[in-house]
mmCIF file of C-alpha atoms in Angstrom:
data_model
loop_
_atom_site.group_PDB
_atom_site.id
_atom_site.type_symbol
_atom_site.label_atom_id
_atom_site.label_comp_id
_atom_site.label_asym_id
_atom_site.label_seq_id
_atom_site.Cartn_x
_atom_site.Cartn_y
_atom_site.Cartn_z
ATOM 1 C CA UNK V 1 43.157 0.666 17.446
ATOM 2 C CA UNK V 2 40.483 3.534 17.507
ATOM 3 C CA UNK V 3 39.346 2.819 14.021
ATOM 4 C CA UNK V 4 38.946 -0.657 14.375
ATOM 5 C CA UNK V 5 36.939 -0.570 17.343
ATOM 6 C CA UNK V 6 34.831 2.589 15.316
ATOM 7 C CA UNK V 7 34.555 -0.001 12.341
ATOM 8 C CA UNK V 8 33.152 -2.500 15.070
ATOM 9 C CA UNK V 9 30.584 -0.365 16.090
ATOM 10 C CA UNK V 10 29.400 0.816 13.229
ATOM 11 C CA UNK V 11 29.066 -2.721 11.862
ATOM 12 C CA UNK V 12 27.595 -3.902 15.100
ATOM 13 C CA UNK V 13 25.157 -0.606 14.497
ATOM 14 C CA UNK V 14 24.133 -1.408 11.168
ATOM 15 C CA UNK V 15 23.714 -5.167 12.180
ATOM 16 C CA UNK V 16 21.332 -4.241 14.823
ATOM 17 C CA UNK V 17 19.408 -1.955 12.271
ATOM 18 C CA UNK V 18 19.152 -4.548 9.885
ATOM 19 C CA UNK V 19 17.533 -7.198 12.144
ATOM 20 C CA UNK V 20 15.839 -4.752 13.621
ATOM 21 C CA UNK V 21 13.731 -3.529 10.422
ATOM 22 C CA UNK V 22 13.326 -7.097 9.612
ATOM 23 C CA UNK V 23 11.309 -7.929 12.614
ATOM 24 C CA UNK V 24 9.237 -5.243 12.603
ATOM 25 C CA UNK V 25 7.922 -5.286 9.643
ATOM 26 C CA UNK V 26 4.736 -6.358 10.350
ATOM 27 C CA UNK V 27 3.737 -7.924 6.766
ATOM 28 C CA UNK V 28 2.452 -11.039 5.891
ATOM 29 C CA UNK V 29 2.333 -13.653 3.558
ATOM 30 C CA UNK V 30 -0.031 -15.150 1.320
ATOM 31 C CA UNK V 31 -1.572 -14.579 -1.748
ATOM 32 C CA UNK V 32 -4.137 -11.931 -2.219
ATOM 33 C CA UNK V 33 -7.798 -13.226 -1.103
ATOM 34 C CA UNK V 34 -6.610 -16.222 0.889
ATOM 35 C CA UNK V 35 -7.330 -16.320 4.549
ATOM 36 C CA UNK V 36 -4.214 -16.567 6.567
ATOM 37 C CA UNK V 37 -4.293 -17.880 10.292
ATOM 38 C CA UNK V 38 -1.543 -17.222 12.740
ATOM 39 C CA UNK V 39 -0.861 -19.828 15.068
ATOM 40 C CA UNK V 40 0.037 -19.974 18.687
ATOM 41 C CA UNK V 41 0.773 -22.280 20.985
ATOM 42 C CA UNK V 42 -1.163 -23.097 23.988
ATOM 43 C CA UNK V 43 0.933 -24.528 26.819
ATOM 44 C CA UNK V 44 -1.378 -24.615 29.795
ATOM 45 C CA UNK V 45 -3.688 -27.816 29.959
ATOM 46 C CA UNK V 46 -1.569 -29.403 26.928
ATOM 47 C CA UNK V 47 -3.758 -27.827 24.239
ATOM 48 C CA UNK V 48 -2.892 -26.151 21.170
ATOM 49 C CA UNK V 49 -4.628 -23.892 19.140
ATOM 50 C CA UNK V 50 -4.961 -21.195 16.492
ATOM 51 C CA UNK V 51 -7.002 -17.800 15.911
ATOM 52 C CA UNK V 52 -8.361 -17.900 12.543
ATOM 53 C CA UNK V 53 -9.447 -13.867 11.280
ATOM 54 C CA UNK V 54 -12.163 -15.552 8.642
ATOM 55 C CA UNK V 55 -12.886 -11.684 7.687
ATOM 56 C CA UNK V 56 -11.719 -8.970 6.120
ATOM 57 C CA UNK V 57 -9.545 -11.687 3.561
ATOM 58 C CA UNK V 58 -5.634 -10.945 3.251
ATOM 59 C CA UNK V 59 -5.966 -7.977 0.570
ATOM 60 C CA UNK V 60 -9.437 -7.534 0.613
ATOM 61 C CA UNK V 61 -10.386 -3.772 -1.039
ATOM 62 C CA UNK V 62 -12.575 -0.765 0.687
ATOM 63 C CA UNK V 63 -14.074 2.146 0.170
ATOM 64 C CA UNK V 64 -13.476 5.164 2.392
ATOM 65 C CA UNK V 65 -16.093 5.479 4.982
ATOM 66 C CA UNK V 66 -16.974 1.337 4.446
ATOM 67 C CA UNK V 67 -17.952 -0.627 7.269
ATOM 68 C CA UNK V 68 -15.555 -3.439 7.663
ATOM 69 C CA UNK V 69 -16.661 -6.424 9.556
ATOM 70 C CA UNK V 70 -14.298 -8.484 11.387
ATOM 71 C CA UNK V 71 -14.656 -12.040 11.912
ATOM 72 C CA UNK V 72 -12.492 -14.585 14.107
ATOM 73 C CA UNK V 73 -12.616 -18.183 14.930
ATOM 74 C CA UNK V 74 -10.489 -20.206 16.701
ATOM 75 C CA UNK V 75 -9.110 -24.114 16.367
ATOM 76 C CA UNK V 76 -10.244 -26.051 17.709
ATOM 77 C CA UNK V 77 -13.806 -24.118 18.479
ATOM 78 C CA UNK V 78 -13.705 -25.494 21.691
ATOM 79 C CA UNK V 79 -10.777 -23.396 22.859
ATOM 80 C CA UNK V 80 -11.335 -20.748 25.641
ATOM 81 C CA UNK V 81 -11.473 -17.260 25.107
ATOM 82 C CA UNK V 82 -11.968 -14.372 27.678
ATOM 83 C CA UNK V 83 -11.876 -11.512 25.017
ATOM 84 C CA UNK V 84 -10.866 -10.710 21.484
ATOM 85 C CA UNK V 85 -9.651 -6.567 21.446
ATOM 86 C CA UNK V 86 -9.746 -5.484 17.595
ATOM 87 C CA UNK V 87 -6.834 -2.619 15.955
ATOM 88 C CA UNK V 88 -7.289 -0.742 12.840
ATOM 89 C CA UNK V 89 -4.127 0.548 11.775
ATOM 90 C CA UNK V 90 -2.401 0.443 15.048
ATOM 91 C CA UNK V 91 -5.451 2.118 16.978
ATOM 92 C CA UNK V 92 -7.668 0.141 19.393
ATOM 93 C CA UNK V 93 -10.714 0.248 17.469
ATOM 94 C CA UNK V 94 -13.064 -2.128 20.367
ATOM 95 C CA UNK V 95 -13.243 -5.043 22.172
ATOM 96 C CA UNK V 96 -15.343 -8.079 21.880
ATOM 97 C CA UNK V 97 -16.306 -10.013 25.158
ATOM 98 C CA UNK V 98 -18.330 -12.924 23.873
ATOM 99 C CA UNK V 99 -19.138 -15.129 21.321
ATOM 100 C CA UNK V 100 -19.731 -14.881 18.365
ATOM 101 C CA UNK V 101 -16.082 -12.825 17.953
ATOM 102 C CA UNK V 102 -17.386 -10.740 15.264
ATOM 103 C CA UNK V 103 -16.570 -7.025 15.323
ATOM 104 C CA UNK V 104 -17.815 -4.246 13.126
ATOM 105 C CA UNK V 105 -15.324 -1.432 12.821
ATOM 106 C CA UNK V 106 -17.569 2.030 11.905
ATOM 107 C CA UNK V 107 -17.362 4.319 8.854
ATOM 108 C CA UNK V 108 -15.917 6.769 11.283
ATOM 109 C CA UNK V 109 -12.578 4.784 12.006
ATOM 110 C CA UNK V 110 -11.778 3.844 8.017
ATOM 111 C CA UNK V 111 -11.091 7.946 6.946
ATOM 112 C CA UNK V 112 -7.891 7.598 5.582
ATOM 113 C CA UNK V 113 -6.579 5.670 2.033
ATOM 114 C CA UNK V 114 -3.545 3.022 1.679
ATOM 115 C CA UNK V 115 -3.037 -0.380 3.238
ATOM 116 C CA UNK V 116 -4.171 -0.720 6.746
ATOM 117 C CA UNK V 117 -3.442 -3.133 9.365
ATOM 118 C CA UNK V 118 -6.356 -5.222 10.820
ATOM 119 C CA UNK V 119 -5.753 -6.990 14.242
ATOM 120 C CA UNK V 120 -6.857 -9.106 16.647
ATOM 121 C CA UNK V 121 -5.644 -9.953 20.086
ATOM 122 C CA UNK V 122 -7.145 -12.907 21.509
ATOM 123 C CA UNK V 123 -6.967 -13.631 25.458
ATOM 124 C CA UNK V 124 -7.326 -17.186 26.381
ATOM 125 C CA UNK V 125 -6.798 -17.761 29.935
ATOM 126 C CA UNK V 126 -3.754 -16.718 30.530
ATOM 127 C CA UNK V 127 -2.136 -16.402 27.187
ATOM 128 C CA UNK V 128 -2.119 -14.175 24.492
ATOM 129 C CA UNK V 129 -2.651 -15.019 20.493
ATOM 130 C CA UNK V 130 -3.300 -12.700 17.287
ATOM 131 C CA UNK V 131 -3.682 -12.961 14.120
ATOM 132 C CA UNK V 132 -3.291 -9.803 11.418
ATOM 133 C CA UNK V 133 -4.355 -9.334 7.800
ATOM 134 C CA UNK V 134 -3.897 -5.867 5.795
ATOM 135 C CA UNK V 135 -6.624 -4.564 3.875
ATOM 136 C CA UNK V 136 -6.483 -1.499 0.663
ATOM 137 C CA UNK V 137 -8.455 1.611 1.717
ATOM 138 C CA UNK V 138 -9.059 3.221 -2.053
ATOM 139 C CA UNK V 139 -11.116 6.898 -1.869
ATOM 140 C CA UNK V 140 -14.737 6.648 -2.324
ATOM 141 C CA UNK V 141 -14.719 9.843 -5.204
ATOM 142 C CA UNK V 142 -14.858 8.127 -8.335
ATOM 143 C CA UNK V 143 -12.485 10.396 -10.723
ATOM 144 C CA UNK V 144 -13.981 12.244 -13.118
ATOM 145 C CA UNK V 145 -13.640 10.973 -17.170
ATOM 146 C CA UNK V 146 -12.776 12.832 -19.516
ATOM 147 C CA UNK V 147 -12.983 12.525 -23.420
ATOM 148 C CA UNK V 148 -11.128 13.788 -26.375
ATOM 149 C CA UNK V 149 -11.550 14.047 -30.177
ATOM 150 C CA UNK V 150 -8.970 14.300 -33.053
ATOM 151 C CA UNK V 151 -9.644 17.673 -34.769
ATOM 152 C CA UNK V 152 -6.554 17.613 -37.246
ATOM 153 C CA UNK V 153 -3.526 16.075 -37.335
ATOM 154 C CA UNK V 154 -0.395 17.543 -38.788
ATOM 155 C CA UNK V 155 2.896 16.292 -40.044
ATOM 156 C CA UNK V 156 6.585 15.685 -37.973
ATOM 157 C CA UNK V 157 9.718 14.530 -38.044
ATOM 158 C CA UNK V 158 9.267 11.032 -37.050
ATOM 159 C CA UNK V 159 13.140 10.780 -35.581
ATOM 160 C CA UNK V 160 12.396 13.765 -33.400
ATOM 161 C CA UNK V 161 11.466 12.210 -29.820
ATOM 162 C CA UNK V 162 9.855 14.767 -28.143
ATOM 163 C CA UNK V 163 10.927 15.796 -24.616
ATOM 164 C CA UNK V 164 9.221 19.400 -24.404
ATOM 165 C CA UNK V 165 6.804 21.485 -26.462
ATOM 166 C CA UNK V 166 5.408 24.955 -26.834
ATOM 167 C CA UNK V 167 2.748 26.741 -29.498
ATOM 168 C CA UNK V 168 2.695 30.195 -30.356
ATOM 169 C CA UNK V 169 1.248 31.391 -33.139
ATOM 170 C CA UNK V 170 1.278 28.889 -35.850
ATOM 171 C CA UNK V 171 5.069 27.863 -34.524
ATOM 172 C CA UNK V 172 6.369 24.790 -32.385
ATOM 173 C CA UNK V 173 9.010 25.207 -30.451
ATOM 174 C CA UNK V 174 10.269 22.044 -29.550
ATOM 175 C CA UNK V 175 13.224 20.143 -27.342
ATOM 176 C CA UNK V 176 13.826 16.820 -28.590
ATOM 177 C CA UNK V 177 15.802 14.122 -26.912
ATOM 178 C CA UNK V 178 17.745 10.593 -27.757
ATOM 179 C CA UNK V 179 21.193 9.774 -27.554
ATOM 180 C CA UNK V 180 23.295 11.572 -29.222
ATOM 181 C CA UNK V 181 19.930 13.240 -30.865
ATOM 182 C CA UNK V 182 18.795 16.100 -28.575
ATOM 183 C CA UNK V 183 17.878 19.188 -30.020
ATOM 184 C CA UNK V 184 15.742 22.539 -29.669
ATOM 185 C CA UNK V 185 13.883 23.326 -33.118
ATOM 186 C CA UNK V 186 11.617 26.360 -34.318
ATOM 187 C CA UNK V 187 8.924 24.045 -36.244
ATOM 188 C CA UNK V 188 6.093 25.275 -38.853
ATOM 189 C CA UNK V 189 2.895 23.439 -37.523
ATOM 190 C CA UNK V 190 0.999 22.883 -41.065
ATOM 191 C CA UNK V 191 3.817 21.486 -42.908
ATOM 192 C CA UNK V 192 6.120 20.091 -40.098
ATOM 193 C CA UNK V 193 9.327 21.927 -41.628
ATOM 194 C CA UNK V 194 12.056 23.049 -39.132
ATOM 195 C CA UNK V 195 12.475 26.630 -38.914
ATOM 196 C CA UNK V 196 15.854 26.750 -36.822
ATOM 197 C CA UNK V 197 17.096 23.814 -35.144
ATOM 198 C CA UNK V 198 20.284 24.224 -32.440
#
């Protein structure tokens, strides 16, 4: 009797888990670059409507440091709106109490890389709408290129697949791998002849 109620719970457990990672997940859909509008339904006064974020686009790409303007609109225009409060990655980044509901969050807010969370809650009367796109923060240090040139090439075993390799005076010592095919070999460097091979 204990076990199956322990079974119970731990299903019931997992269940709640489950459903609960699902709804909180916070993602969108859409394709990258297309705007995405979440709608909402207004039920005083029998009118409907939608918030519209027109900018940053689902996906759109930063720089560290970048200004990112924020831009919302609402169907149809003529729909009420007391204020529009703006998050950046689950902060309160400002609020916006008229028109036009466009919002610029500061270099000093977008310090950190990866895919960020852009929101915006829109009061209207006495209900509540938002609409969220996520935007990729990428660093603003461009990496640094490097270049190489082929010297001299020198012969090996082309059934040896490499896995590890070490040079000491004039002598590879090498750990190949495959199937079936590993091995740890003493190699001459100018001619590509194996040494020792275990």
């Amino acid at each position: 009797m204990k076990s199956e109620y322990g079974r119970f719970v731990a299903l019931t457990s997992i269940f709640i888990l489950i459903t609960w990672i699902i709804s909180c997940s916070g993602r969108t859909g859409g394709n990258p670059g297309q705007t995405a509008s979440v709608k909402a339904q207004l039920n005083n006064s029998d009118q409907t409507g939608s918030v519209i974020m027109d900018s940053p686009g689902t996906d759109a790409e930063y720089k560290l440091r970048e200004e990112i303007k924020v831009s919302i609109s609402t169907q149809p225009a003529s729909l009420p709106v007391d204020s529009v409060r703006i998050f950046f990655d689950g902060r309160d980044a400002g609020l916006i109490k008229s028109a036009p509901w466009r919002y610029i969050l500061s270099s000093s807010a977008n310090l950190h890389t990866g895919r960020k969370s852009v929101k915006a809650v829109v009061y209207s009367r006495n209900k509540v709408l938002t609409a969220t796109h996520f935007i990729v923060v990428y660093s603003d240090i461009a990496p640094k290129s490097y270049h190489y040139k082929v010297i001299h090439t020198y012969p090996h075993d082309k059934e040896a697949f490499t896995q590890g390799l070490f040079y000491d005076e004039g002598v590879l010592f090498e750990g190949t791998g495959q199937e079936a095919g590993s091995s740890l070999r003493q190699v001459e460097l100018t001619t590509g002849k194996v040494i020792k091979q275990t």
